[in-house]
Amino acid sequence: MWRVGIDVGGTFTDLFAWNEEDGSYKTAKVLTTKDDRSRGVLESIETAGLPFDHISFLMHGTTTATNSLIERDYPDAAFVTTEGFRDTIEIGRQHRKALYDPYQTKPQPLIRRRHRFTIDERMSAKGEVRRELQDEAAREIAREIKARGYGSVGIGFINSYANDAHEKKMRDIILEEAPGVHVVMSSDTRPVFREHGRFTTTAIRACLMPIMTHYFDRLSEVLEERGFAGKLLILKSNGGVMGAQNAKLRPEELIESGPAGGVAYASYLSRHAGFENIIHTDVGGTSFDVSIVEKGEGLITRDHELEWEVPVAVPMLDIHSVGAGGGSIGWVDEGGSLRMGPQSAGSTPGPACYGRGGTEPTITDANLVLGRLNPSLSDKFELDKTAAEAAIDRLAEKIGLSRLETADGMIKISCETMAQAVKGVVVARARDPRDFVLASFGGAGPMHACFVAQAMSIPQVVIPGAAGVASAFGATAMDMRHDIETFHYAALGEVKVADLNRLYDQIEADARKRLAADGISDDSMELRRTAQMRYVGQTYEVENDIPSGELTDSHIPQIATAFHAAHEKEYGVSNEAFEIAFVSLSVTAVGKMKEPPVYDFSGQKSVESHATRPVYFDGTWHDAKLYDGKNIAPGAKMQGPAVVEYLDSIAVIPPNCSGEVDKSGNLVVTIGN
């Protein structure tokens, strides 16, 4: 039987599959079918030659949820909230993205004001009823929801994290008056304080639920029609997977579903190739993703924003994405400056050189013109160099540069955009980039990785043999995972240990139920406790590990010591004189699954170059040596300038850089000045 990972990106749909009996593997890369992404999933399986009835697990990363939100492409959803809080999701926290920009505008609200309803009810922060929710007022809103034909409704009442009785009553009334409507509650979506994040995340779930339910039902149907009888698992933003049924109920956990597979592959590299600290980067056709992996684990954030002031308040891998991919389009702004992206040619029509009707100059066109890209695209299809040159010539005429200067400028601008994204993640987490290696994934990633590393003073770049399908490979290396949280505010010195034990027991019981629903046996479950904690008076929290088992008063000093250390690691400072407080309690529940074999992607041949090709670097043509990546043996060394051609990606080694193939077939490049 085959275990299959599929990553649906903006331009390409990637597949990596490994055989559970003999460890053999297959890969595929096809163009994404934007009109119906499930077609691309099927095409990738057929291209790889996999029998549908021989697939045990299909692990699927998708950008459908993210694209729907960014494009606001979903049916109108309703939102019911406490009177006086109708505009919370639109007002936000009144932060400014650019302090001195008088023309900045907020993103379009996820749910427009005309679709938001209010009702006179009130809970206190301690969960005490201040004003009862009136039955008739609730029914009037429910009848209006039915009359307008909404398919989904979010309910977000103030302080419902402390007492969800009113939200449950509102839900029940809506379901009575408008049966069949998807109803989601903020107390179920995210039962913690800070209503902006809680309401926004609830709105995201309400908006996405019809879209993702339709997509997963459609995908399941077409797979079953072709004989698939295995288990469909969906990649989550927290670095795990869950069953399709759970994914339909919790679509807000899919925002970084696609890039999460790349982080999983970086973790795999960390465990098996000896790279302890990795900056994971992934360049696809549309976007550039970056995150940090330390000691085999991707860093988690609870402060992710879909857009400015649109928070997604669920635990997610700390991934930052920018519009810089192989399909990023070059253009000239009003001041006459060359700019790149974020708009992308995508898979349709694609870069000009694809010969599919695209006419705009893209990064892929620039790499082809500069000689860095194989015109046969690793024998997948022939690229049209003449069309690429024509597209870049039109851009060059606008800015008064030559064709080569324009193409080189396009690459440099895009690489600087990528470097700034790396800087944003690394510096925000108080890490030094010189302590990391940069792992480059994606079909377009290895062409640009060395230039990004040079800009950030990162000493080494690692390019795996399966870099072009890394996110799909990573999908097959992921475990089931659920993160469950509940609000509990108490000063550490005054907390009742009995309350901690009771709440952790409740959360862990819920976690076990979710894993059991995904088919995980008790002996394959691993539960880890954490708590969101802060110094009293702070407005942000730090995640702190909590001992498992029965807690006693003797654990309190141990918890305090761990918090001080965690705070200093994140922010560079701690103070044992300050009082500490719990804010919320969490459990991460992992269902262990079979991991892929330790693959050796190297070949058996020496490092001899099979040819040379003129490649343009910094205003000069160089005779770069060409290497067949799948045939290079471990220990082989090469000196830049060089181009290493893999099945699904192409690595560019600039002048003054050198590469060596390690025992697993990873190309490790040492960055020169």
XYZ file of C-alpha atoms in Angstrom:
673
model
C 0.000 0.000 0.000
C 1.071 3.570 -0.694
C 1.124 6.535 1.668
C 0.569 9.642 -0.448
C 1.208 13.316 0.306
C -0.267 15.982 -1.974
C 0.330 19.730 -1.771
C -1.961 21.934 -3.859
C -0.204 25.234 -4.453
C -1.142 28.314 -6.419
C 0.716 27.114 -9.519
C 1.685 23.451 -9.085
C 0.164 20.430 -7.380
C 2.948 18.234 -5.973
C 2.860 14.563 -4.994
C 5.231 12.365 -3.015
C 4.299 8.762 -2.240
C 6.169 5.975 -0.483
C 5.451 2.280 -0.384
C 4.762 0.972 3.118
C 6.115 -2.490 2.239
C 9.404 -1.867 0.428
C 10.064 1.868 0.978
C 10.154 2.737 -2.730
C 8.843 6.184 -3.679
C 7.259 8.112 -6.529
C 6.856 11.820 -7.250
C 4.742 13.952 -9.553
C 4.273 17.637 -10.292
C 1.305 18.891 -12.339
C -0.236 22.296 -12.924
C -2.895 23.260 -10.384
C -6.431 23.247 -11.782
C -7.819 26.409 -10.216
C -11.382 25.918 -11.447
C -11.583 22.619 -9.523
C -8.522 21.778 -7.437
C -9.694 18.209 -6.926
C -8.917 17.564 -10.628
C -5.279 18.436 -10.016
C -5.212 16.003 -7.079
C -6.483 13.213 -9.315
C -4.083 14.154 -12.128
C -1.081 14.023 -9.801
C -2.019 10.517 -8.633
C -2.528 9.344 -12.214
C 0.739 10.973 -13.363
C 2.611 9.095 -10.626
C 1.005 5.854 -11.809
C -0.519 5.002 -8.439
C -3.543 2.671 -8.271
C -6.238 4.432 -6.242
C -7.211 1.191 -4.495
C -3.619 0.749 -3.259
C -3.489 4.030 -1.302
C -3.785 3.588 2.463
C -3.488 7.263 3.467
C -3.901 10.370 1.335
C -2.481 13.344 3.246
C -3.598 16.537 1.614
C -2.353 20.088 2.063
C -4.568 22.724 0.490
C -4.633 26.471 -0.042
C -8.374 26.488 -0.730
C -9.234 27.956 2.680
C -6.575 30.669 2.502
C -7.437 31.662 -1.066
C -11.148 31.882 -0.251
C -10.459 34.241 2.651
C -7.930 36.444 0.875
C -10.165 36.797 -2.177
C -13.339 37.049 -0.003
C -14.708 34.317 -2.246
C -17.345 32.570 -0.150
C -21.130 32.760 0.352
C -22.375 35.518 2.660
C -22.287 34.442 6.313
C -24.126 36.041 9.250
C -22.740 36.968 12.649
C -24.705 37.443 15.888
C -23.088 39.319 18.748
C -23.796 41.221 21.942
C -25.391 44.645 21.534
C -22.645 47.243 21.320
C -20.093 44.859 19.772
C -21.359 44.741 16.191
C -18.246 46.409 14.811
C -15.596 44.594 16.875
C -14.295 42.529 13.971
C -14.009 45.688 11.860
C -12.615 48.138 14.434
C -10.007 45.616 15.579
C -7.373 46.826 18.018
C -6.987 50.210 16.339
C -3.386 49.464 15.418
C -1.827 51.089 12.381
C 0.151 49.015 9.936
C 2.160 52.060 8.825
C 2.298 54.775 11.459
C 2.782 57.695 9.056
C 0.759 56.524 6.044
C -2.408 58.682 5.884
C -3.829 56.669 2.975
C -3.777 53.195 4.484
C -7.067 51.354 4.609
C -8.249 48.408 6.626
C -8.923 45.080 4.906
C -12.493 44.399 3.878
C -14.314 42.827 6.850
C -14.772 39.076 6.637
C -18.485 39.572 7.302
C -19.963 42.877 6.133
C -21.836 45.053 8.607
C -25.199 44.433 6.936
C -24.825 40.743 7.780
C -24.052 41.316 11.469
C -26.864 41.207 14.073
C -26.883 42.260 17.726
C -28.943 41.121 20.703
C -29.292 42.514 24.207
C -27.508 40.002 26.481
C -24.571 40.208 28.856
C -22.228 37.964 30.797
C -19.650 39.266 33.236
C -15.968 38.350 32.962
C -16.610 35.892 35.806
C -19.408 34.173 33.910
C -22.277 35.739 35.860
C -25.472 36.619 33.979
C -25.961 40.378 33.901
C -28.733 40.466 31.282
C -30.639 37.394 30.163
C -30.883 36.579 26.457
C -34.544 37.023 25.551
C -36.109 34.115 23.681
C -38.327 36.164 21.343
C -35.524 38.576 20.373
C -33.320 35.591 19.520
C -36.094 34.003 17.429
C -36.627 37.227 15.522
C -32.957 37.230 14.511
C -33.109 33.524 13.644
C -36.132 34.078 11.403
C -34.324 36.947 9.641
C -31.323 34.678 9.091
C -33.579 32.096 7.477
C -35.367 34.703 5.361
C -32.092 36.054 3.977
C -30.861 32.562 3.116
C -27.541 32.507 4.958
C -25.760 29.158 4.806
C -23.694 29.707 7.942
C -23.824 31.803 11.112
C -21.177 32.730 13.664
C -22.153 33.562 17.251
C -19.791 35.694 19.335
C -21.018 37.017 22.680
C -18.849 39.069 24.998
C -17.332 37.021 27.856
C -18.774 33.763 26.526
C -15.391 32.158 27.286
C -16.411 32.385 30.961
C -19.987 31.146 30.437
C -21.277 29.861 27.101
C -24.943 29.412 28.127
C -26.217 32.307 26.017
C -24.293 31.221 22.928
C -25.696 27.705 23.236
C -29.227 29.073 23.624
C -28.799 31.276 20.528
C -27.431 28.316 18.571
C -30.334 26.078 19.505
C -32.894 28.734 18.525
C -31.239 29.307 15.135
C -31.217 25.584 14.422
C -34.907 25.375 15.362
C -35.899 28.279 13.123
C -33.423 27.614 10.280
C -32.529 23.903 10.224
C -29.607 22.980 7.995
C -27.668 26.190 8.596
C -24.047 25.811 9.778
C -23.862 27.439 13.244
C -20.545 28.036 15.026
C -19.943 29.506 18.483
C -16.949 31.511 19.671
C -16.948 29.563 22.945
C -16.334 26.407 20.932
C -14.009 27.921 18.338
C -11.696 29.649 20.805
C -12.804 29.721 24.482
C -10.358 32.423 25.594
C -10.542 36.131 26.316
C -9.786 39.033 23.930
C -12.944 39.247 21.896
C -11.401 40.590 18.694
C -9.362 37.463 18.019
C -12.147 35.195 19.244
C -14.835 36.882 17.121
C -12.631 37.044 14.012
C -11.650 33.390 14.263
C -15.322 32.473 14.681
C -16.178 34.530 11.611
C -13.446 32.694 9.670
C -14.941 29.339 10.649
C -18.427 30.485 9.656
C -17.237 31.799 6.276
C -15.164 28.734 5.422
C -17.407 25.939 6.632
C -19.655 25.786 3.512
C -16.645 26.132 1.170
C -14.519 23.434 2.807
C -17.454 21.081 3.377
C -18.220 21.222 -0.344
C -14.550 20.782 -1.302
C -13.878 17.792 0.948
C -17.186 16.139 0.058
C -16.402 16.616 -3.638
C -12.829 15.320 -3.222
C -13.982 12.282 -1.239
C -16.596 11.524 -3.880
C -14.245 11.611 -6.875
C -11.598 9.599 -5.022
C -14.113 6.903 -4.090
C -15.338 6.778 -7.691
C -11.814 5.752 -8.703
C -11.542 3.060 -6.046
C -9.885 4.915 -3.171
C -10.820 3.209 0.102
C -8.077 4.574 2.329
C -8.194 7.455 4.787
C -8.228 11.086 3.664
C -6.242 13.229 6.095
C -5.912 17.017 5.919
C -2.831 19.032 6.882
C -3.380 21.516 9.727
C -1.706 24.832 10.397
C -0.268 23.484 13.680
C 1.952 20.925 11.960
C -0.319 17.885 12.273
C -3.091 16.239 10.300
C -6.720 15.482 11.026
C -9.514 13.524 9.379
C -11.586 15.187 6.678
C -14.668 15.186 8.925
C -12.823 17.160 11.615
C -11.439 19.470 8.917
C -14.955 20.346 7.762
C -15.880 21.314 11.327
C -12.676 23.319 12.019
C -11.634 24.952 8.729
C -9.913 27.870 10.530
C -7.153 25.353 11.339
C -6.291 25.038 7.624
C -4.972 28.565 6.971
C -1.357 27.358 6.586
C -2.272 23.830 5.488
C -0.003 23.817 2.431
C 3.202 25.322 3.915
C 2.865 23.089 7.010
C 4.097 20.157 4.935
C 7.352 21.983 4.228
C 7.920 22.542 7.945
C 7.347 18.820 8.522
C 10.033 18.010 5.947
C 12.414 20.441 7.660
C 11.742 18.600 10.925
C 12.460 15.314 9.140
C 15.796 16.755 7.929
C 16.614 17.943 11.430
C 16.066 14.456 12.850
C 17.832 12.460 10.146
C 20.444 14.732 8.552
C 21.896 16.411 11.631
C 20.705 19.992 11.065
C 19.567 21.097 14.523
C 18.418 24.639 13.690
C 16.813 25.251 10.306
C 15.269 28.265 8.604
C 12.730 26.571 6.350
C 11.981 28.368 3.083
C 9.682 27.297 0.281
C 9.393 29.059 -3.070
C 6.499 27.888 -5.184
C 4.936 29.469 -8.210
C 3.042 32.096 -6.237
C 4.491 32.616 -2.770
C 7.565 32.421 -0.559
C 7.091 30.799 2.852
C 9.552 30.971 5.741
C 9.569 29.557 9.262
C 11.940 28.331 11.979
C 12.583 24.743 13.064
C 14.536 24.290 16.301
C 15.643 20.873 17.519
C 13.263 19.194 15.110
C 10.166 21.229 16.039
C 8.524 24.089 14.166
C 7.874 27.163 16.308
C 4.222 27.816 17.162
C 2.473 31.184 17.352
C -0.945 32.277 18.571
C -0.612 35.722 16.997
C -0.910 34.860 13.316
C -2.676 37.394 11.119
C -4.323 36.468 7.845
C -4.071 40.154 6.954
C -3.360 43.244 9.002
C -5.791 43.279 11.952
C -7.377 39.967 10.874
C -6.029 37.581 13.546
C -6.437 33.818 13.482
C -6.404 32.954 17.183
C -5.468 29.282 16.951
C -2.052 27.662 17.538
C -0.245 27.701 14.203
C 3.226 27.130 12.874
C 4.914 30.528 12.768
C 5.036 30.775 8.966
C 5.408 34.088 7.156
C 4.384 34.226 3.494
C 5.001 36.915 0.880
C 4.087 37.155 -2.790
C 7.436 36.123 -4.270
C 7.351 32.951 -6.355
C 8.325 31.675 -9.745
C 5.232 33.265 -11.247
C 5.675 36.692 -9.612
C 5.156 39.413 -12.220
C 7.549 42.302 -12.842
C 6.041 45.767 -13.232
C 6.934 49.457 -13.050
C 5.361 51.699 -10.398
C 4.265 55.311 -10.802
C 7.733 56.517 -9.838
C 9.362 54.488 -12.598
C 10.878 51.845 -10.284
C 11.001 48.157 -11.055
C 8.784 46.116 -8.719
C 8.075 42.400 -8.319
C 4.760 40.801 -7.293
C 2.807 40.098 -5.243
C 0.590 39.403 -8.259
C 1.437 36.101 -9.918
C 0.833 34.534 -13.305
C -0.102 31.332 -11.450
C -0.743 28.184 -13.461
C -3.194 29.908 -15.809
C -1.942 31.493 -17.972
C 1.434 31.054 -16.254
C 4.781 32.678 -17.124
C 5.293 33.811 -20.711
C 7.773 30.990 -21.350
C 5.127 28.346 -20.557
C 3.428 29.069 -23.862
C -0.033 28.994 -22.300
C -1.062 32.536 -23.182
C 0.896 34.448 -20.537
C 2.537 37.685 -21.655
C 3.699 39.267 -18.389
C 7.401 38.942 -17.400
C 7.893 36.678 -14.380
C 10.723 35.354 -12.224
C 10.668 32.112 -14.222
C 11.120 34.083 -17.457
C 14.031 35.992 -15.918
C 15.799 32.800 -14.787
C 15.376 31.334 -18.263
C 16.833 34.435 -19.947
C 19.792 34.433 -17.517
C 20.589 30.804 -18.329
C 19.820 29.497 -14.853
C 16.799 27.477 -15.905
C 16.922 24.431 -18.156
C 14.811 25.202 -21.261
C 13.384 21.667 -21.147
C 12.292 22.148 -17.495
C 13.781 18.778 -16.497
C 12.135 17.191 -19.562
C 8.611 18.082 -18.375
C 7.914 20.430 -21.296
C 9.849 22.815 -23.504
C 10.013 26.436 -22.352
C 9.628 29.204 -24.918
C 12.722 31.375 -24.497
C 11.680 33.731 -27.273
C 8.411 34.518 -25.484
C 10.309 35.102 -22.213
C 12.723 37.503 -23.919
C 9.855 39.412 -25.526
C 8.061 39.799 -22.189
C 11.188 41.077 -20.447
C 12.039 43.375 -23.363
C 8.688 45.129 -22.936
C 9.454 45.676 -19.253
C 13.045 46.750 -20.012
C 11.816 49.411 -22.421
C 9.677 50.970 -19.692
C 12.610 51.379 -17.280
C 15.377 52.090 -19.797
C 17.545 49.041 -19.068
C 18.798 46.182 -21.205
C 17.141 42.798 -21.276
C 19.836 41.215 -19.077
C 19.930 44.118 -16.626
C 16.164 43.927 -16.249
C 16.129 40.153 -15.741
C 18.974 40.356 -13.231
C 17.194 43.184 -11.429
C 13.993 41.138 -11.235
C 15.860 38.289 -9.522
C 17.673 40.606 -7.100
C 14.492 42.425 -6.075
C 12.649 39.157 -5.499
C 15.518 37.689 -3.489
C 15.618 40.823 -1.345
C 11.877 40.454 -0.711
C 12.533 36.864 0.378
C 15.437 37.958 2.590
C 13.252 40.540 4.316
C 10.654 37.846 4.993
C 13.374 35.694 6.578
C 14.505 38.670 8.639
C 10.951 39.323 9.811
C 10.564 35.799 11.195
C 14.054 35.352 12.642
C 14.363 38.754 14.300
C 10.794 38.661 15.639
C 11.685 35.442 17.490
C 15.010 36.913 18.777
C 17.125 34.417 16.823
C 20.459 35.007 15.078
C 20.364 33.827 11.429
C 24.055 32.902 11.644
C 23.093 30.070 14.028
C 20.944 28.390 11.360
C 21.162 26.666 8.019
C 18.689 27.690 5.332
C 16.709 24.739 3.939
C 15.397 25.490 0.460
C 12.230 23.801 -0.787
C 9.884 24.241 -3.717
C 10.442 24.040 -7.430
C 11.834 27.594 -7.583
C 13.485 27.665 -4.142
C 16.962 26.249 -4.889
C 17.479 28.763 -7.717
C 17.326 31.640 -5.236
C 18.365 30.158 -1.870
C 22.051 31.086 -1.997
C 21.279 34.728 -2.790
C 18.827 34.917 0.136
C 21.406 33.335 2.447
C 24.064 35.840 1.323
C 21.728 38.739 2.113
C 21.075 37.397 5.641
C 24.629 36.173 6.433
C 23.404 32.590 6.776
C 26.506 30.383 6.414
C 24.998 27.293 4.766
C 22.141 26.255 2.507
C 20.790 22.712 2.378
C 18.895 21.577 -0.731
C 17.294 18.125 -0.382
C 17.027 15.781 -3.327
C 13.231 16.024 -3.030
C 13.193 19.823 -2.646
C 10.734 20.289 -5.497
C 8.049 18.218 -3.763
C 9.130 18.913 -0.181
C 5.718 19.920 1.166
C 4.168 16.762 -0.283
C 6.958 14.661 1.242
C 6.502 16.411 4.595
C 2.794 15.640 4.533
C 3.583 11.926 4.712
C 5.802 12.504 7.768
C 3.127 14.220 9.883
C 1.256 12.894 12.906
C -2.318 13.500 13.950
C -2.448 16.588 16.146
C -5.060 18.573 18.056
C -4.463 21.659 20.211
C -7.148 22.308 22.828
C -7.242 25.324 25.128
C -9.387 26.713 27.916
C -9.316 30.038 29.725
C -8.098 30.110 33.326
C -6.736 33.311 34.831
C -4.988 32.976 38.202
C -1.850 34.357 39.769
C 0.736 31.599 40.153
C 1.104 32.292 43.863
C -2.651 32.000 44.434
C -3.641 29.282 41.964
C -5.525 26.277 43.278
C -3.751 23.141 42.155
C -7.053 21.246 42.340
C -8.469 23.596 39.669
C -5.470 22.961 37.410
C -5.853 19.196 37.762
C -9.589 19.338 37.083
C -9.242 21.500 33.980
C -6.321 19.523 32.549
C -8.252 16.286 33.087
C -11.191 17.754 31.136
C -9.016 18.978 28.278
C -7.115 15.708 28.032
C -10.364 13.732 27.943
C -11.555 15.920 25.049
C -8.186 15.496 23.305
C -8.368 11.715 23.539
C -11.892 11.751 22.088
C -10.728 13.777 19.078
C -7.802 11.438 18.412
C -10.052 8.400 18.807
C -12.446 9.931 16.248
C -9.480 10.098 13.850
C -8.811 6.387 14.375
C -5.866 6.647 16.789
C -5.511 3.896 19.402
C -4.821 4.721 23.056
C -1.249 3.409 22.942
C -0.419 5.748 20.016
C -1.556 8.911 21.815
C 0.906 11.407 23.299
C -0.375 14.367 25.327
C 1.678 17.408 26.284
C 0.498 20.105 28.661
C 1.325 23.779 28.269
C -0.013 27.041 29.676
C -0.136 30.575 28.338
C 1.486 32.616 31.116
C 2.713 36.175 31.649
C 4.037 38.569 34.216
C 1.102 40.287 35.910
C 0.322 43.475 33.984
C 1.670 42.290 30.636
C -0.569 42.216 27.571
C 1.108 39.221 25.906
C 1.805 35.661 26.957
C 4.541 33.049 26.700
C 3.826 29.354 26.222
C 5.234 27.328 29.105
C 5.499 23.546 29.542
C 3.534 22.062 32.455
C 4.380 18.690 34.067
C 2.090 15.782 33.234
C 0.235 13.727 35.798
C -1.207 14.870 39.123
C 0.028 18.355 39.995
C 0.871 19.291 43.582
C 1.991 22.481 45.322
C 5.588 21.278 44.945
C 5.296 21.795 41.171
C 4.660 25.556 41.448
C 8.334 26.645 41.898
C 9.294 24.358 38.996
C 6.651 25.998 36.775
C 7.881 29.465 37.772
C 11.496 28.626 36.910
C 10.467 27.248 33.528
C 8.432 30.388 32.775
C 11.333 32.752 33.550
C 13.559 30.722 31.184
C 10.914 30.693 28.419
C 10.336 34.452 28.745
C 14.049 35.183 28.524
C 14.415 32.985 25.444
C 11.605 34.789 23.619
C 12.237 38.358 24.751
C 15.799 38.414 26.093
C 14.766 39.403 29.614
C 13.172 37.933 32.751
C 12.734 39.035 36.361
C 12.096 36.662 39.254
C 10.770 39.542 41.357
C 7.719 39.945 39.111
C 4.546 38.029 39.883
C 3.467 35.423 37.321
C -0.072 34.564 36.209
C -1.792 31.798 34.269
C -3.979 33.013 31.403
C -5.044 29.775 29.713
C -4.322 26.051 29.847
C -3.593 23.940 26.767
C -3.042 20.353 25.747
C -1.337 19.247 22.543
C -2.578 15.776 21.614
C -0.490 13.838 19.096
C -1.477 10.563 17.446
C 1.729 8.901 16.294
C 1.754 7.620 12.727
C 4.283 5.652 10.724
C 7.178 7.833 9.567
C 8.699 7.624 6.075
C 11.931 5.652 5.720
C 15.230 7.517 5.879
C 15.684 8.091 2.170
C 18.950 8.440 0.344
C 18.291 10.671 -2.666
C 21.895 10.546 -3.881
C 23.140 8.673 -6.905
C 26.212 6.521 -7.520
C 28.217 8.588 -9.986
C 31.150 10.889 -9.412
C 30.909 14.661 -9.406
C 31.932 15.014 -13.021
C 29.955 17.693 -14.827
C 28.040 16.464 -17.848
C 28.136 19.850 -19.640
C 28.397 23.618 -19.190
C 25.955 26.424 -19.912
C 26.434 30.207 -19.981
C 24.812 31.656 -16.858
C 24.589 35.368 -16.052
C 25.727 36.614 -12.614
C 26.214 40.269 -11.613
C 26.736 41.675 -15.091
C 28.930 38.858 -16.460
C 28.362 35.584 -18.287
C 30.020 32.548 -16.663
C 30.466 29.017 -17.974
C 28.586 27.209 -15.220
C 29.050 23.472 -14.853
C 25.880 21.383 -15.062
C 25.209 18.392 -12.829
C 22.509 15.733 -12.811
C 21.262 15.880 -9.216
C 19.826 12.368 -9.108
C 23.168 10.805 -10.036
C 25.607 12.645 -7.762
C 27.177 10.350 -5.152
C 27.627 11.261 -1.462
C 30.829 13.155 -0.764
C 30.876 14.776 -4.202
C 32.066 18.395 -4.181
C 31.465 21.172 -6.662
C 32.538 24.781 -7.013
C 30.296 27.578 -8.187
C 29.196 28.802 -10.582
C 27.233 25.627 -11.112
C 23.698 24.425 -11.810
C 22.409 21.163 -10.342
C 19.341 19.823 -12.133
C 16.924 17.650 -10.159
C 13.727 16.036 -11.322
C 11.469 18.634 -9.669
C 13.775 21.622 -9.056
C 17.010 23.299 -10.131
C 19.737 24.486 -7.740
C 21.946 27.447 -8.607
C 25.375 27.716 -6.933
C 26.722 31.255 -7.489
C 30.396 32.135 -7.877
C 32.369 32.047 -4.603
C 30.059 29.359 -3.186
C 30.777 25.631 -2.986
C 28.595 22.563 -2.598
C 28.960 19.066 -1.185
C 26.532 16.139 -1.232
C 25.973 14.529 2.177
C 25.232 10.865 2.908
C 21.482 11.325 2.277
C 21.853 13.114 -1.038
C 21.267 16.605 0.335
C 23.282 19.313 -1.412
C 24.925 21.444 1.290
C 26.178 24.773 -0.058
C 28.709 26.872 1.848
C 28.028 30.546 1.195
C 30.945 32.759 0.173
C 31.066 36.540 0.192
